Amino acid sequence: MSETITIWIDGKEIKAEKGANLLKVARDNGFDIPGLCFHEKVTPTGDCRLCMVKIEGRPAMTPSCLVKIEDGMKVTAFDKQLEDTRAMLVDVLLSEHNDDCITCEKDGDCQLQDLAFRYGMDTPKRMFDTVWQEIHQSPDSSSPVLLYDSSKCIKCERCVKACYEIQGKGVLSMASRGIHSHVVAGTASWEGSECDGCGECVQACPVGALMEKPVYGGKVKAKDIQRKAVTTCPYCGVGCQLELWIKDGKIAKVKGAEGVPNLGSSCVKGRFGLDFVNHPDRLKKPLIRKDGKLVEVEWKEAIDFTAKRFAEIKKANGPDALAGLASARCTNEENFLFQKFMRSVIGTNNVDHCARLCHASTVAGLANTLGSGAMTNSAAELEYADVIIVIGSNTTETHPVIATFIKKAVLFHGAKLIVIDPRKIDLVKYATLWLRQRNGTDIAVANGLMNAMLANGWENKAFIEANTENFEALKEMIKKYDPKMVEGITAIPAADLIEAARLYATAAKASIVYSMGITQHAHGTDNVKSMSNLALISGQIGRESTGVNPLRGQGNVQGACDMGALPNVYSGYQKVDDPAAKAKFAEAWKQPNLSDKVGLTVTEVLRDAHAGKVKGLYIMGENPMMSDPDLNHVKDCLEHVDFLVVQDIFLTQTANLADVVFPAASFVEKAGTYTNTERRVMAMVKILEVPGEARDDAMIIQDLANALGQNWKYDSAADILREVNALTPSYGGITTERIAAGEKLQWPCPNAQHGGTKFLHKEGKFTRGKGLFCALEHVPTKEMPDKEYPFVLSTGRNLFRYHTDTMSGRTVALPQYAPDAYVEMCEADCVILGVGHGDKVRVTSRRGTIDIGIRLTDKVIKGSCFIPFHYKEAAANLLTNGAIDPVAKIPEFKACAVRIEKIKS
Amino acid sequence: MSIYRTHILVPVDEGTVQAGVFEVKRRLEQKITEQGLGNEVKVVESGTVGIVGKGVILVVYPERMYYTNVRPGDVSLIVEEHLLKGRIPPTLKYASLDIQGGLKSLHNTGLTREQKRVVLDKSWKMSPEDIREVLATGGYKAVEKIFTEKMTPEAVIDLIKQSGLRGRGGAGFPTGLKWEATRKAAGDQKYIICNADEGEPGTFKDRLILEGDPHKLIEAMVIGGYAIGATKGYIYVRGEYGLSIQRMQQAIDQAREYSLLGPSVLETGFAFDLQIKIGAGAYICGDETALIESLEGKRGNPRIKPPYPVTNGLWQMPTAVNNVETLANIPEIVNRGAAWFRTMGTDKCSGTKVFTILGHVEQPGLIEVEMGTPLREIIFAYGGGVAGGKKFKAALLGGASGVFLPEKLLDVHMDFESLKENKAVLGSGAVLVMNEATSIPDMLFSILKFYAHETCGQCAPCRIGTHQLLQLAWKLREGQGRVEDIDTMLNLAETMQRTSLCPLGQSVVAPVKSAIDNFRDEFERAAGHSEIS
């Protein structure tokens, strides 16, 4: 309970919360007490001793950063002795510091420089000779993104604490002793350490000791920055708010912005991986294929030609011969407009996007059992959960900032982490329990957990009774899934399974986090439903820090789904085959002939293209030629399409096959909104100008629509969002005005007065009514290993590359971390094959073959291997299986059978 | 058990090992057997007698005859003359202790003069490597007493409080209060830690206890563990103390065998066990919070206080950290009572204190005397006075963080209060004597060098301040200093005292200020020198 108390600082009466940090209270009330090591986000260190104050009744001086205020405290913040003491400490600090401010990049933004100025430390007035030249220096420039200059380091430990307490990593520490102490990464150097380049340390450094490497072009001082603007990171679904520092029309530096969802943090991609926007490969003019070659044309020609071809195909083959793929990396407004274009201008529901490949099973599964296919809770709530199950999510690499919340829960709040994953992912280091199931046996794991809960009375009877249905069927079905039997299927020791069940079910607040390890299976929808079963049976849902939390992959995949870039729903999941919904949109769009036939999914579009049924395809910001399973087949399908239009910022593998290519604006060159994985709608801000003649996606779509006879007059993203507000109940109150005012609302937010929804299904009141239990049997993976293909291949992402690598591959820093494609294999298998780390092997599935280098690791278990799918030179999706989930049509990326052979050199 | 007419103690400590004690001992045993004295004379390996720098030492009982600087070649003579014929071989002139006036006078001369020994009472009378000898000489009696008399933990704490025992690590905090606070602090698991990271220059009292009577320490920690409610104790031993570590570990193993440690101490159901942690040579780890950090496997940086270890110690659990010498008092207090303990020392400072005497004295070594013994007596009566007949100039009390005491303060009584009145500290009990030829600026330089080397680097004033002080002292020494530098040094040292995070940086003012205040003329001469040149 917070209690307001009174203290006095230099005679001024101040009311503040009991136990608050004295230095912070003083500064908040206008007392500019100096201090270099204090950082509000980490525990006070008390290293610099500059914030010394006098407190009545206490001996001598005390550093105020270490004092928690008590009622009646009388503090002297400024008197001669204190100021003399501080001046001497600044003098002392300067003697250890290489104050080469003239060439220092931190000049003008350096807290020590400010103090030297404030205390009048002109060189002749200094009492002490400089000593930094005599100190053994330990600079380190081995990181691809950071520079450490020990001669400028004031050893305040802010970086060390930021690495551990904000990022939960603990890579940095202080090495050596006394005057020679310095920051060290790992045990020796940044290069050989576990540092993944998030840059939290740089952001925490008060001086110029830790700086960004000039990945954006060159050294730049803060005072030369012409503009700073906050926008949303274009990479993953966390939706970090980034502060872009702009100089000469280019990004010069990136800082994590404070506030939700990232609380000032970022990962290496957000901070150091945005230079792709300036890459010379950016498309600057429309292209049309002429005589087999893509040649630059004027916009009018490109638009007219495309409109003409679409019209011809529609006329000849009907609207369903056309299909469109929207994009999880475009804004809500662009996606809304894209599906409107397909539905109202073309007249088909054949619109889908890459959510099909990641979380289609989540949308299908959770909508079915809970009524809403999204994260039930907010990311930051994870930090305060008592138990967290992470299943099928390599959170550290795929949602780095969310991983920090999980790590902090474990490290600083006593949470127990249960990792359920066949791979020894980074989070295993933080886990109380690691259940290493066999690939694809998640339903059995969930059934076993529930069996153990029922056997021990750990289920939440009251919750089940009051808020769920179909429990009896589930209970009957899971009887046979006792932990011993489940051990047979999953290889998880029965005792561990029981302990996990106990921890999760009996915790005060327990949360499930899952991702594509659950969804990307041919039984992905059932996997998702199993997660919802777990939450329902234990009542771990509908409260803060509980729930079922699918982490969405792409930056705006949640938004693209919300906007109706799906074949079965309009925006806000209003079904196309619901007459009322159809009538509503027909009226709003003044288009009476909307189709009520559910359209084709990504996977079906390709199938039907191959069969000659889909003749024209419009792809906005997607790259199926890298992202979809069985790439040889994908290529074959796309080549069967009569007319392929691709709209992108680079000439992707897919764009290379196109008949028309439209050059689009990147995230930083257009306005709009993104919806992150926790349903939070945030602004994309136009900060830079487009290169060449590239254009905003929405404007391209509008021109096409108008060329096809419409009279669209959207002037801005705000115009489109107004239409979204009007037609989409869950977005009703998420208006441009509120976003501009700084609100970061989470849907559902039905009206202008609504404050958004932090977590769904409050008090067991599910969106669908009652929570639905689903009795689900374990089903084996479609393609099991056999004699000919003895390995299980799993695919996924790594931290440093992003999806099909069109953006991340065109940055200075990111490819340095993971330069080449690799297959992860364990030592035992390497020994059997007679290969070692770095050796090239040939990986072959029933669908394709790639040659790839080995990364010897203990992450994968014997008989299995893992390949990230980012690398075009060894595309993992040449191997993957196109088998799909019957409900969600999501492909089985997470398991297929392969053969691995040594390449004889 | 046979009765021997003569016992020969062979003190084994780091010094005597280097001087070849084992060879002497082997020869001695061989010679005794050859002479058929095996049933009459017993050779006992013991802990230190407190004499340092005098080579291999033998002590013959019951005569209490000391031989120093014994070489293997001397053994025949000692056995044949002394043991067989009862004559002191006069040719052993390197048995340099004053033996004029016959055997009796030995007890009142120099380091062998009568001492009030509590913590070192047995360390030289039995083999520290054999628990049976320890038990036979009264070891573990105090533990037995607590359990047979069914003393409650509160009663033990009360007894220690009554005794007035104060921490011997330097700060003088009442031990009973520390234990009480640890007992009362909330926590499922509590710890007792013995701080044996003796790093103060010129101090080796703890080493000699560890080497000479490791079982006493174990006994004390069992009692402490029982009193505060700890089931686990750690002994954090300075890594350089090879013999201490070896003997301590051996003692722990033996104590476990005898059920004096383990899941049920003396079958009382009280579980207590000990583990040694070897330090890695950082002076700062002598600070209890830095020691705890190190024990946890982290960099040995001091923690911010409060909270104190009694509530948030090892693994954030309530922890009592006691110095070796402090603990070594516990068994005798339990055995003989608080009143007995208070008969020694002063009102506010009961008991004895172990001092290490070194520097320019005739007989450097270690003594245990009552608290409050005058410094003059320690230096002149026990240490034999200034070596070579030179004049006394100053004594540095308490190691590097100590105080330079000029001649006019020689009569100060060596207890916490009296020293404090004279702006000095007892510190670790090191008494470093300097003769008239010693340069105080040079001495201060060497102390500052130690500080600059040992500062952990965590807080700015100490990290940089120690280095700057060293720079200034160096300039003075090299004749490049200015008179203003002397005040700059004082000013900086005082700022460090006010602002440093832990006692290391706070205490540098003690040597700096006492050196400059008492011997300012020497500093000014050093600075003036530069102005002339």
Short mmCIF file of N, CA and C in Angstrom, two decimals, chain A residues 45-47 49 52 61 66 81 85 88-89 92 95-96 128-129 131 134 154-155 157 174-179, chain B residues 281-282 299 304 453-461 463-464 467-468 471 475 488 491-492 495 498-501:
data_model
loop_
_atom_site.label_atom_id
_atom_site.label_comp_id
_atom_site.label_asym_id
_atom_site.label_seq_id
_atom_site.Cartn_x
_atom_site.Cartn_y
_atom_site.Cartn_z
N THR A 45 23.24 1.99 -7.60
CA THR A 45 24.56 1.40 -7.46
C THR A 45 25.38 2.12 -6.41
N GLY A 46 25.19 3.44 -6.33
CA GLY A 46 25.94 4.22 -5.35
C GLY A 46 27.42 4.30 -5.65
N ASP A 47 27.78 4.31 -6.92
CA ASP A 47 29.20 4.29 -7.30
C ASP A 47 29.83 5.68 -7.41
N ARG A 49 28.92 8.65 -6.12
CA ARG A 49 28.90 9.39 -4.84
C ARG A 49 28.63 10.88 -5.02
N MET A 52 25.53 12.89 -2.95
CA MET A 52 25.60 12.99 -1.50
C MET A 52 24.71 14.11 -0.97
N MET A 61 27.50 12.35 5.45
CA MET A 61 26.77 12.46 4.18
C MET A 61 26.32 11.08 3.72
N LEU A 66 20.64 6.09 -2.62
CA LEU A 66 20.50 4.86 -1.84
C LEU A 66 19.50 5.02 -0.69
N GLN A 81 29.61 22.75 1.82
CA GLN A 81 30.40 21.52 1.96
C GLN A 81 30.00 20.47 0.92
N THR A 85 32.39 19.16 -1.97
CA THR A 85 32.65 17.72 -2.08
C THR A 85 32.35 17.23 -3.50
N MET A 88 34.92 18.34 -5.93
CA MET A 88 36.15 17.56 -5.85
C MET A 88 35.96 16.20 -6.52
N LEU A 89 34.77 15.62 -6.36
CA LEU A 89 34.53 14.32 -7.00
C LEU A 89 34.51 14.45 -8.52
N VAL A 92 38.04 14.70 -9.52
CA VAL A 92 38.65 13.37 -9.45
C VAL A 92 38.23 12.52 -10.65
N SER A 95 39.92 13.36 -13.85
CA SER A 95 41.33 12.97 -13.97
C SER A 95 41.47 11.55 -14.53
N GLU A 96 40.39 10.77 -14.39
CA GLU A 96 40.43 9.39 -14.88
C GLU A 96 39.86 9.28 -16.29
N PHE A 128 43.75 17.93 -9.81
CA PHE A 128 44.47 16.67 -10.00
C PHE A 128 44.99 16.50 -11.42
N ASP A 129 46.15 15.94 -11.50
CA ASP A 129 46.70 15.60 -12.81
C ASP A 129 45.88 14.48 -13.43
N VAL A 131 45.20 11.01 -14.97
CA VAL A 131 45.89 9.73 -14.77
C VAL A 131 45.45 8.68 -15.79
N GLU A 134 47.87 6.63 -17.78
CA GLU A 134 48.70 5.61 -17.14
C GLU A 134 47.95 4.30 -16.91
N ILE A 154 33.45 5.74 -16.98
CA ILE A 154 33.49 6.22 -15.60
C ILE A 154 33.11 5.12 -14.62
N LYS A 155 32.98 3.90 -15.12
CA LYS A 155 32.77 2.73 -14.26
C LYS A 155 31.54 2.87 -13.37
N GLU A 157 28.74 1.42 -13.95
CA GLU A 157 28.05 0.12 -14.00
C GLU A 157 26.62 0.20 -14.53
N MET A 174 32.08 -6.15 -14.58
CA MET A 174 33.29 -5.36 -14.40
C MET A 174 34.46 -6.33 -14.27
N ALA A 175 35.55 -6.00 -14.93
CA ALA A 175 36.75 -6.83 -14.82
C ALA A 175 37.88 -5.98 -14.26
N SER A 176 38.89 -6.65 -13.81
CA SER A 176 40.05 -6.01 -13.18
C SER A 176 39.63 -5.21 -11.95
N ARG A 177 40.64 -4.59 -11.34
CA ARG A 177 40.38 -4.00 -10.04
C ARG A 177 40.84 -2.55 -10.03
N GLY A 178 40.25 -1.80 -9.11
CA GLY A 178 40.70 -0.45 -8.88
C GLY A 178 40.65 0.41 -10.13
N ILE A 179 41.67 1.19 -10.32
CA ILE A 179 41.72 2.16 -11.41
C ILE A 179 41.71 1.45 -12.77
N GLY B 281 42.74 -13.57 -2.82
CA GLY B 281 43.79 -12.58 -2.69
C GLY B 281 43.37 -11.13 -2.74
N ALA B 282 42.09 -10.86 -2.62
CA ALA B 282 41.66 -9.46 -2.63
C ALA B 282 41.50 -8.97 -1.19
N ARG B 299 31.97 -11.17 -8.08
CA ARG B 299 33.10 -10.26 -7.89
C ARG B 299 33.02 -9.72 -6.47
N ILE B 304 26.20 -2.29 -0.53
CA ILE B 304 25.72 -1.06 0.08
C ILE B 304 25.03 -1.42 1.39
N HIS B 453 46.44 -0.42 -4.96
CA HIS B 453 46.40 -1.76 -5.52
C HIS B 453 45.16 -2.53 -5.10
N GLU B 454 44.71 -2.24 -3.87
CA GLU B 454 43.63 -3.07 -3.33
C GLU B 454 42.23 -2.48 -3.48
N THR B 455 42.12 -1.21 -3.85
CA THR B 455 40.77 -0.67 -4.01
C THR B 455 40.03 -1.48 -5.07
N CYS B 456 38.77 -1.77 -4.80
CA CYS B 456 38.07 -2.64 -5.75
C CYS B 456 37.71 -1.88 -7.02
N GLY B 457 37.56 -0.57 -6.90
CA GLY B 457 37.23 0.22 -8.08
C GLY B 457 35.76 0.51 -8.25
N GLN B 458 34.97 0.07 -7.29
CA GLN B 458 33.53 0.25 -7.45
C GLN B 458 33.12 1.73 -7.33
N CYS B 459 33.51 2.38 -6.24
CA CYS B 459 33.08 3.78 -6.09
C CYS B 459 34.21 4.72 -6.53
N ALA B 460 33.78 5.84 -7.10
CA ALA B 460 34.74 6.76 -7.73
C ALA B 460 35.75 7.35 -6.75
N PRO B 461 35.33 7.85 -5.59
CA PRO B 461 36.33 8.49 -4.73
C PRO B 461 37.46 7.55 -4.33
N ARG B 463 38.33 4.60 -5.89
CA ARG B 463 39.05 4.09 -7.07
C ARG B 463 40.09 5.09 -7.55
N ILE B 464 39.64 6.33 -7.72
CA ILE B 464 40.54 7.33 -8.28
C ILE B 464 41.32 8.02 -7.17
N HIS B 467 44.48 6.41 -6.11
CA HIS B 467 45.49 6.57 -7.15
C HIS B 467 46.08 7.98 -7.12
N GLN B 468 45.22 8.96 -6.92
CA GLN B 468 45.70 10.35 -6.86
C GLN B 468 46.56 10.57 -5.62
N GLN B 471 49.86 9.25 -6.32
CA GLN B 471 50.59 10.17 -7.22
C GLN B 471 51.23 11.31 -6.43
N LYS B 475 55.16 12.12 -5.84
CA LYS B 475 55.80 13.39 -6.20
C LYS B 475 56.61 13.93 -5.02
N THR B 488 46.30 19.17 -0.17
CA THR B 488 45.46 18.48 -1.15
C THR B 488 45.26 17.02 -0.73
N ASN B 491 42.86 16.98 2.16
CA ASN B 491 41.53 17.32 1.66
C ASN B 491 40.90 16.13 0.93
N LEU B 492 41.69 15.52 0.07
CA LEU B 492 41.19 14.38 -0.71
C LEU B 492 40.87 13.21 0.21
N THR B 495 37.71 13.91 1.95
CA THR B 495 36.57 13.73 1.02
C THR B 495 36.29 12.24 0.83
N ARG B 498 34.38 10.90 3.71
CA ARG B 498 32.97 11.28 3.71
C ARG B 498 32.19 10.55 2.63
N THR B 499 32.85 10.23 1.54
CA THR B 499 32.05 9.81 0.38
C THR B 499 32.27 8.37 -0.06
N SER B 500 33.27 7.70 0.43
CA SER B 500 33.52 6.36 -0.09
C SER B 500 32.43 5.38 0.35
N LEU B 501 32.29 4.35 -0.45
CA LEU B 501 31.20 3.39 -0.25
C LEU B 501 31.47 2.44 0.91
#
